[in-house]
Amino acid sequence: MTNSAQHKPLNIERNAFPENFKWGCSTSSYQIEGATNVDGRGMSIWDEFCAQPGKILDGSSGQVACDHYHRWPEDLDLARTLGVNAYRFSVAWPRIFPNGAGAVEPRGLDFYDRLVDGILERGLEPWLTLYHWDLPQALQLEGGWKSRSTVDAFVAYSDVMSLRLGDRVKHWITHNEPWCSCIMGYAEGVHAPGETNLKSALQACHHVLLSHGLATKVIRENVVDAKVGIALSLHPIIAASQSEADLAAAVRHDGLRNRWFLDPLYGRGYPQDMLEIVGNLAPIMEADDLLHIAAPTDFLGVNYYFPETVEDAQENLPFRTNVVENTGVERTDFGWQVAPQGLTELLLRIHRDYALPSMYLTENGSTYDDVVTEENEVVDVKRQSYLERHLFAALDAIKAGVPLQGYFVWSLLDNFEWAQGYKRRFGLTYVDYPTQRRILKSSGKWFASFLDAERIK
Ligand code: IFM
């Protein structure tokens, strides 16, 4: 199927989902806001990382991005047009604490104040993520997430945000995808801050999780009716063969990808098999850290994109695994495998192993090389098909008893896709970056009709 080929829509209906289901779209500050030097915002690790030659595929940065800082009313109108009832965004920590800690920048707080009011005025529920990777550079100079003092700074920042917005924001996500911010940022070096040390990465993970637990308590104290959770990037892990070695490799890979986060968050501590594998690379902890990390939350945010197939690779220490690029499978233009069934399996597995009271799909989406036609339209049938099939998969999980209570598309807008720059377009809305013109893609129009946007106007 080409991206503009005829596509026969699947017969999926909004009414098939539970009545109070949340329908949303997700965004994040550094990927859309731009205005990095405006209103006292401090430097973030991503400003610093992007400035280093060779780090970003197209040499770009989030300096302008979608200029959402100035165009947010138009963007929220677009979200409203989709017919969603929830809007997920993140706060840029360096707008609030330009130096990471210490003095608060009132203009930063005022911006999110206006944004939240704008979300509510359009009848949308604000879902606020505190950390979607734009750490103040000032904190990085003190060690970033390797340093325990960043935990204190995050708790102070959470306190300020929940005191200021808690009267209107009831859904709080502490962190987005700690695996990415810590493993890609501190072990693989492909995300900011660009370090390549596994011990540092595991320490960073620990501090991120600890900051989540401590911030959860602070948010609850400030906002009595808050619903607090964390969003994890989770993947079904498949063994490349049924050999004992590959099956064991899949367990190890799952250990770092999924269990390293889920187990401590839900009171089990770090998985013992993984602690044995990492040995003295394990994080340094204080007595009550695991108790804090397991602070009760209200929901888990699941970000689902693709499964991973894994084989045994004894030379790849310490995990001795290798991700296999299996052939003959459908992929997005990013190369990510399209596997809706994996979503059902993942949700069922989390439900079986952790029995959580509530889950939301806080991200799901795809990137294709969209083009604008002469009629100024973007016909992205592949994205529509992707979404339809993943909605079916989510529904299958609900029917099997998974307490899935919402679905957020990644993303409202095409945006700055981190190390991939602007090449990857995930939006329901096309952004023509030179003019900043927005064009609702055919997938966005389809989503609006699926949600019956007219009905709620
Ligand atoms: O764009 C990212 C987002 O910031 C975090 N989750 C995955 C998305 C697509 O890569």
Short mmCIF file of N, CA and C and ligand atoms in Angstrom, two decimals, residues 28 31 132-133 176-177 180 233 303 305 334 336 363 410 415-418 426, ligand 1:
data_model
loop_
_atom_site.label_atom_id
_atom_site.label_comp_id
_atom_site.label_asym_id
_atom_site.label_seq_id
_atom_site.Cartn_x
_atom_site.Cartn_y
_atom_site.Cartn_z
N SER A 28 5.33 17.12 23.32
CA SER A 28 6.29 17.42 24.39
C SER A 28 6.96 18.76 24.10
N GLN A 31 10.08 19.30 21.72
CA GLN A 31 9.80 18.88 20.34
C GLN A 31 8.92 19.87 19.58
N HIS A 132 9.97 15.45 30.07
CA HIS A 132 10.07 14.79 28.76
C HIS A 132 11.43 15.20 28.17
N TRP A 133 12.46 15.00 28.99
CA TRP A 133 13.86 14.95 28.56
C TRP A 133 14.63 16.27 28.49
N ASN A 176 8.53 10.80 31.32
CA ASN A 176 8.25 10.10 30.08
C ASN A 176 9.44 9.22 29.71
N GLU A 177 9.21 7.92 29.60
CA GLU A 177 10.16 6.97 29.05
C GLU A 177 11.56 7.05 29.65
N CYS A 180 14.52 5.70 27.67
CA CYS A 180 15.12 6.55 26.63
C CYS A 180 16.01 7.63 27.25
N SER A 233 8.19 3.46 28.09
CA SER A 233 8.24 2.85 26.74
C SER A 233 8.41 1.35 26.96
N ASN A 303 3.67 3.58 26.58
CA ASN A 303 3.98 4.09 25.24
C ASN A 303 4.37 2.89 24.39
N TYR A 305 5.25 1.27 20.62
CA TYR A 305 5.58 1.47 19.21
C TYR A 305 5.88 0.16 18.49
N PHE A 334 10.38 4.82 9.37
CA PHE A 334 11.47 4.92 10.35
C PHE A 334 12.16 3.56 10.48
N TRP A 336 10.60 1.04 11.97
CA TRP A 336 10.04 0.37 13.15
C TRP A 336 8.99 -0.64 12.69
N GLU A 363 1.15 7.00 24.49
CA GLU A 363 1.71 7.28 23.16
C GLU A 363 1.53 6.06 22.27
N TRP A 410 0.43 9.67 19.41
CA TRP A 410 1.64 10.46 19.21
C TRP A 410 1.73 10.72 17.72
N ASN A 415 6.99 17.08 14.46
CA ASN A 415 7.82 17.86 15.39
C ASN A 415 9.28 17.41 15.33
N PHE A 416 10.07 17.96 16.21
CA PHE A 416 11.50 17.65 16.29
C PHE A 416 11.68 16.26 16.88
N GLU A 417 12.07 15.31 16.03
CA GLU A 417 12.17 13.92 16.48
C GLU A 417 13.59 13.63 16.96
N TRP A 418 14.02 14.37 17.97
CA TRP A 418 15.28 14.12 18.67
C TRP A 418 16.45 13.92 17.70
N PHE A 426 5.62 12.40 12.75
CA PHE A 426 4.69 11.54 13.51
C PHE A 426 3.30 12.17 13.63
O1 IFM B 1 8.94 11.48 19.67
C1 IFM B 1 9.07 10.46 20.61
C2 IFM B 1 8.61 10.93 21.98
O2 IFM B 1 9.30 12.05 22.38
C3 IFM B 1 8.82 9.85 22.98
N1 IFM B 1 8.24 8.61 22.55
C4 IFM B 1 8.53 8.16 21.23
C5 IFM B 1 8.25 9.25 20.22
C6 IFM B 1 8.59 8.76 18.82
O3 IFM B 1 9.93 8.41 18.73
#
